[in-house]
Short mmCIF file of C-alpha atoms in Angstrom, two decimals:
data_model
loop_
_atom_site.label_atom_id
_atom_site.label_comp_id
_atom_site.label_asym_id
_atom_site.label_seq_id
_atom_site.Cartn_x
_atom_site.Cartn_y
_atom_site.Cartn_z
CA UNK M 1 20.39 24.12 -26.46
CA UNK M 2 19.52 27.05 -28.41
CA UNK M 3 15.83 26.95 -29.39
CA UNK M 4 14.12 29.25 -31.92
CA UNK M 5 10.43 30.24 -30.51
CA UNK M 6 8.02 31.63 -33.39
CA UNK M 7 4.90 32.76 -31.68
CA UNK M 8 2.65 36.39 -32.42
CA UNK M 9 1.38 36.15 -28.72
CA UNK M 10 4.06 38.22 -26.74
CA UNK M 11 2.43 37.25 -23.57
CA UNK M 12 2.35 33.56 -24.17
CA UNK M 13 5.78 33.65 -25.74
CA UNK M 14 7.41 35.51 -22.16
CA UNK M 15 5.59 32.93 -19.97
CA UNK M 16 7.41 29.90 -22.20
CA UNK M 17 10.31 31.27 -22.81
CA UNK M 18 10.64 31.84 -19.05
CA UNK M 19 9.82 28.09 -18.50
CA UNK M 20 12.26 26.84 -21.17
CA UNK M 21 15.00 28.94 -19.72
CA UNK M 22 14.60 27.45 -16.25
CA UNK M 23 15.19 24.41 -18.30
CA UNK M 24 18.49 25.37 -19.78
CA UNK M 25 17.30 26.44 -22.87
CA UNK M 26 18.49 29.54 -24.56
CA UNK M 27 15.43 30.97 -26.18
CA UNK M 28 15.38 33.39 -29.37
CA UNK M 29 11.49 34.82 -30.05
CA UNK M 30 10.50 35.74 -33.53
CA UNK M 31 7.27 37.38 -33.56
CA UNK M 32 6.39 36.26 -37.40
CA UNK M 33 7.12 34.61 -39.90
CA UNK M 34 10.10 36.87 -41.63
CA UNK M 35 11.62 37.14 -38.48
CA UNK M 36 11.88 33.43 -37.90
CA UNK M 37 13.33 32.97 -41.11
CA UNK M 38 15.93 35.53 -40.61
CA UNK M 39 16.91 34.31 -36.98
CA UNK M 40 17.22 30.84 -38.51
CA UNK M 41 19.61 31.69 -41.32
CA UNK M 42 20.86 35.43 -41.12
CA UNK M 43 22.12 37.09 -44.49
CA UNK M 44 25.12 35.54 -46.29
CA UNK M 45 24.87 32.42 -43.77
CA UNK M 46 25.31 28.87 -45.86
CA UNK M 47 22.66 26.91 -46.23
CA UNK M 48 22.39 24.22 -43.03
CA UNK M 49 23.77 26.68 -41.03
CA UNK M 50 21.32 26.97 -38.10
CA UNK M 51 22.73 27.11 -34.80
CA UNK M 52 19.04 26.14 -33.20
CA UNK M 53 18.65 22.58 -31.72
CA UNK M 54 14.87 23.08 -32.15
CA UNK M 55 12.11 25.24 -33.51
CA UNK M 56 8.78 25.57 -31.81
CA UNK M 57 6.51 26.79 -34.72
CA UNK M 58 2.83 28.51 -33.97
CA UNK M 59 0.58 27.98 -37.06
CA UNK M 60 -1.33 31.25 -36.32
CA UNK M 61 1.13 34.07 -37.69
CA UNK M 62 0.49 37.92 -39.00
CA UNK M 63 2.48 37.93 -42.08
CA UNK M 64 2.15 33.90 -43.22
CA UNK M 65 0.62 30.96 -42.65
CA UNK M 66 2.82 28.65 -40.53
CA UNK M 67 2.48 25.89 -42.93
CA UNK M 68 4.47 28.03 -45.61
CA UNK M 69 7.09 29.15 -43.16
CA UNK M 70 7.42 25.34 -42.20
CA UNK M 71 8.06 24.59 -46.01
CA UNK M 72 10.48 27.48 -46.08
CA UNK M 73 12.44 26.13 -42.98
CA UNK M 74 12.61 22.65 -44.83
CA UNK M 75 14.36 24.27 -47.77
CA UNK M 76 16.96 25.91 -45.76
CA UNK M 77 17.91 23.21 -42.87
CA UNK M 78 16.98 19.98 -41.42
CA UNK M 79 16.45 21.97 -38.09
CA UNK M 80 13.90 19.81 -36.16
CA UNK M 81 10.28 21.53 -36.42
CA UNK M 82 7.51 20.80 -33.40
CA UNK M 83 4.87 22.71 -34.86
CA UNK M 84 2.54 24.26 -31.79
CA UNK M 85 -1.05 25.56 -32.36
CA UNK M 86 -4.62 25.24 -31.26
CA UNK M 87 -5.76 23.40 -34.80
CA UNK M 88 -6.33 19.82 -33.21
CA UNK M 89 -8.11 18.51 -36.16
CA UNK M 90 -6.45 15.29 -37.99
CA UNK M 91 -6.03 17.25 -41.27
CA UNK M 92 -4.17 19.65 -39.96
CA UNK M 93 -2.19 17.16 -37.92
CA UNK M 94 -1.15 15.39 -40.83
CA UNK M 95 -0.73 18.49 -43.22
CA UNK M 96 1.82 19.65 -40.80
CA UNK M 97 3.55 16.61 -40.39
CA UNK M 98 3.64 16.45 -44.43
CA UNK M 99 5.11 19.91 -44.74
CA UNK M 100 8.32 18.56 -42.67
CA UNK M 101 7.39 18.97 -38.95
CA UNK M 102 8.95 16.40 -36.72
CA UNK M 103 6.03 16.37 -34.02
CA UNK M 104 3.12 18.28 -33.73
CA UNK M 105 1.45 19.37 -30.15
CA UNK M 106 -2.00 21.17 -29.79
CA UNK M 107 -2.76 23.97 -27.48
CA UNK M 108 -3.47 23.95 -24.72
CA UNK M 109 -0.50 21.65 -23.67
CA UNK M 110 0.98 20.38 -20.82
CA UNK M 111 4.62 21.89 -20.27
CA UNK M 112 5.90 18.68 -19.44
CA UNK M 113 4.86 16.66 -22.52
CA UNK M 114 6.13 19.75 -24.31
CA UNK M 115 9.51 19.43 -22.83
CA UNK M 116 9.44 15.51 -23.27
CA UNK M 117 8.52 15.95 -27.09
CA UNK M 118 11.31 18.51 -27.31
CA UNK M 119 13.98 16.35 -26.21
CA UNK M 120 12.40 13.30 -28.01
CA UNK M 121 13.03 15.41 -31.13
CA UNK M 122 16.34 16.35 -30.77
CA UNK M 123 17.43 12.88 -30.12
CA UNK M 124 16.22 11.47 -32.90
CA UNK M 125 18.00 14.41 -35.03
CA UNK M 126 21.02 14.59 -32.99
CA UNK M 127 20.19 17.83 -32.17
CA UNK M 128 21.02 17.16 -28.41
CA UNK M 129 24.60 16.22 -28.82
CA UNK M 130 26.05 14.55 -26.16
CA UNK M 131 29.40 16.49 -26.64
CA UNK M 132 27.66 19.91 -25.95
CA UNK M 133 27.84 19.73 -22.87
CA UNK M 134 31.42 18.77 -22.57
CA UNK M 135 30.78 15.32 -24.14
CA UNK M 136 34.57 14.96 -25.28
CA UNK M 137 37.29 14.24 -23.11
CA UNK M 138 40.24 16.35 -22.68
CA UNK M 139 42.17 14.13 -24.95
CA UNK M 140 39.75 14.43 -27.60
CA UNK M 141 38.10 10.98 -26.90
CA UNK M 142 34.63 10.71 -28.57
CA UNK M 143 31.85 9.58 -26.44
CA UNK M 144 33.69 10.55 -23.28
CA UNK M 145 32.11 12.99 -20.95
CA UNK M 146 34.52 14.30 -18.35
CA UNK M 147 33.00 16.27 -14.92
CA UNK M 148 35.91 17.06 -12.80
CA UNK M 149 37.37 13.65 -11.33
CA UNK M 150 34.37 11.82 -13.20
CA UNK M 151 34.94 10.24 -16.40
CA UNK M 152 31.80 8.79 -18.31
CA UNK M 153 32.73 6.58 -21.41
CA UNK M 154 29.81 6.40 -23.35
CA UNK M 155 30.61 3.85 -26.12
CA UNK M 156 31.89 1.04 -23.07
CA UNK M 157 29.43 2.10 -20.47
CA UNK M 158 32.56 2.68 -17.96
CA UNK M 159 32.73 5.54 -15.19
CA UNK M 160 35.82 6.13 -13.00
CA UNK M 161 36.64 9.01 -10.71
CA UNK M 162 40.55 9.83 -10.02
CA UNK M 163 41.21 7.33 -12.63
CA UNK M 164 39.43 4.31 -10.29
CA UNK M 165 36.85 2.15 -12.03
CA UNK M 166 32.95 2.64 -10.51
CA UNK M 167 30.88 -0.44 -10.82
CA UNK M 168 27.42 0.76 -11.71
CA UNK M 169 24.17 -0.74 -12.27
CA UNK M 170 22.51 -0.80 -15.80
CA UNK M 171 20.15 1.86 -14.56
CA UNK M 172 22.58 3.70 -12.48
CA UNK M 173 24.50 4.27 -15.44
CA UNK M 174 21.68 5.20 -17.66
CA UNK M 175 20.80 7.92 -15.26
CA UNK M 176 23.95 9.43 -14.90
CA UNK M 177 24.53 9.37 -18.53
CA UNK M 178 21.40 11.20 -19.11
CA UNK M 179 22.11 13.67 -16.48
CA UNK M 180 25.58 14.15 -17.80
CA UNK M 181 24.11 15.11 -21.22
CA UNK M 182 23.26 18.38 -20.00
CA UNK M 183 25.19 19.67 -16.89
CA UNK M 184 23.50 22.16 -14.74
CA UNK M 185 20.24 21.55 -16.43
CA UNK M 186 17.28 20.46 -14.34
CA UNK M 187 15.41 17.08 -15.96
CA UNK M 188 12.13 16.37 -14.74
CA UNK M 189 11.20 13.57 -12.34
CA UNK M 190 8.68 12.25 -15.32
CA UNK M 191 11.05 13.01 -18.31
CA UNK M 192 14.39 10.69 -16.51
CA UNK M 193 11.38 7.81 -15.52
CA UNK M 194 10.32 8.03 -19.32
CA UNK M 195 13.95 7.79 -20.76
CA UNK M 196 15.37 5.73 -17.94
CA UNK M 197 12.74 3.03 -16.95
CA UNK M 198 10.77 3.40 -20.60
CA UNK M 199 7.73 3.77 -18.32
CA UNK M 200 5.15 6.86 -16.55
CA UNK M 201 3.92 4.63 -13.40
CA UNK M 202 4.25 7.04 -10.82
CA UNK M 203 5.38 3.76 -8.43
CA UNK M 204 8.79 4.34 -10.22
CA UNK M 205 9.58 7.57 -8.32
CA UNK M 206 10.69 5.88 -5.19
CA UNK M 207 13.34 3.66 -7.42
CA UNK M 208 14.30 7.01 -9.24
CA UNK M 209 15.33 8.29 -5.44
CA UNK M 210 16.89 5.04 -4.63
CA UNK M 211 18.93 4.94 -7.67
CA UNK M 212 20.02 8.65 -7.43
CA UNK M 213 20.99 7.95 -3.19
CA UNK M 214 22.95 5.13 -4.97
CA UNK M 215 24.95 7.00 -7.47
CA UNK M 216 25.86 9.74 -4.68
CA UNK M 217 27.09 6.92 -2.55
CA UNK M 218 29.27 4.93 -5.49
CA UNK M 219 30.90 7.87 -6.89
CA UNK M 220 31.60 9.55 -3.27
CA UNK M 221 30.10 12.91 -4.64
CA UNK M 222 26.74 13.57 -2.88
CA UNK M 223 26.77 17.15 -4.24
CA UNK M 224 27.27 15.75 -7.86
CA UNK M 225 23.69 15.09 -8.47
CA UNK M 226 21.29 18.01 -7.00
CA UNK M 227 17.68 17.58 -6.25
CA UNK M 228 15.57 20.39 -7.37
CA UNK M 229 12.81 20.20 -4.70
CA UNK M 230 9.13 19.52 -6.60
CA UNK M 231 10.73 19.28 -9.99
CA UNK M 232 13.59 16.50 -10.46
CA UNK M 233 17.33 16.60 -10.79
CA UNK M 234 20.43 18.23 -11.94
CA UNK M 235 24.20 17.58 -12.22
CA UNK M 236 26.34 20.46 -10.85
CA UNK M 237 29.82 20.52 -12.45
CA UNK M 238 32.54 20.11 -9.75
CA UNK M 239 34.45 23.43 -9.56
CA UNK M 240 38.35 23.28 -10.90
CA UNK M 241 40.87 22.39 -8.00
#
């Protein structure tokens, strides 16, 4: 997913961009409001033609107030906006949401929470399109993800390998479908547990490991789901034969 980071502090932007890149995001950095608007919709581009999935918008910009920038963004595109700012008072948060922001994160923040919020607004707005990572099959079937010999039919919750059906439990399918949304992107353990099990209970971590092991066994492709030590898991796209 492409992400527009609007932040005037180069050190903060560099550190956050590095984290986002490790999680599979393609980050464009804008240092002020005017750069953000130009990056969002270059001259001559039609309205609502933004190619960004999410915008992270700081409010303390050098050329214009972040609220004003958000209002201009909303007039041009429906791209989701997450305000990221040190302004923690309730009035500022309410004003930001009323100006069109989809979420509001107060600095200093936990990067895991920020990543979860990015994925959450992307899901709500459809920016995290399941077809963006190969969500349509070779024949163009909607809602089908093909990964080498593995076929995942999202509407029918059917999984097959080389044409042979593989019976999965509900949570096994949910886990596989989540990872298949963005092959190669690392999903944090906390994010997976939150989205698949709808809980933040740490004791679910062992359950996650058991489900990953079961998927590897049932699909007969141990290398399909890679463990990223200390972070989480990612789905590795099988090499073409």
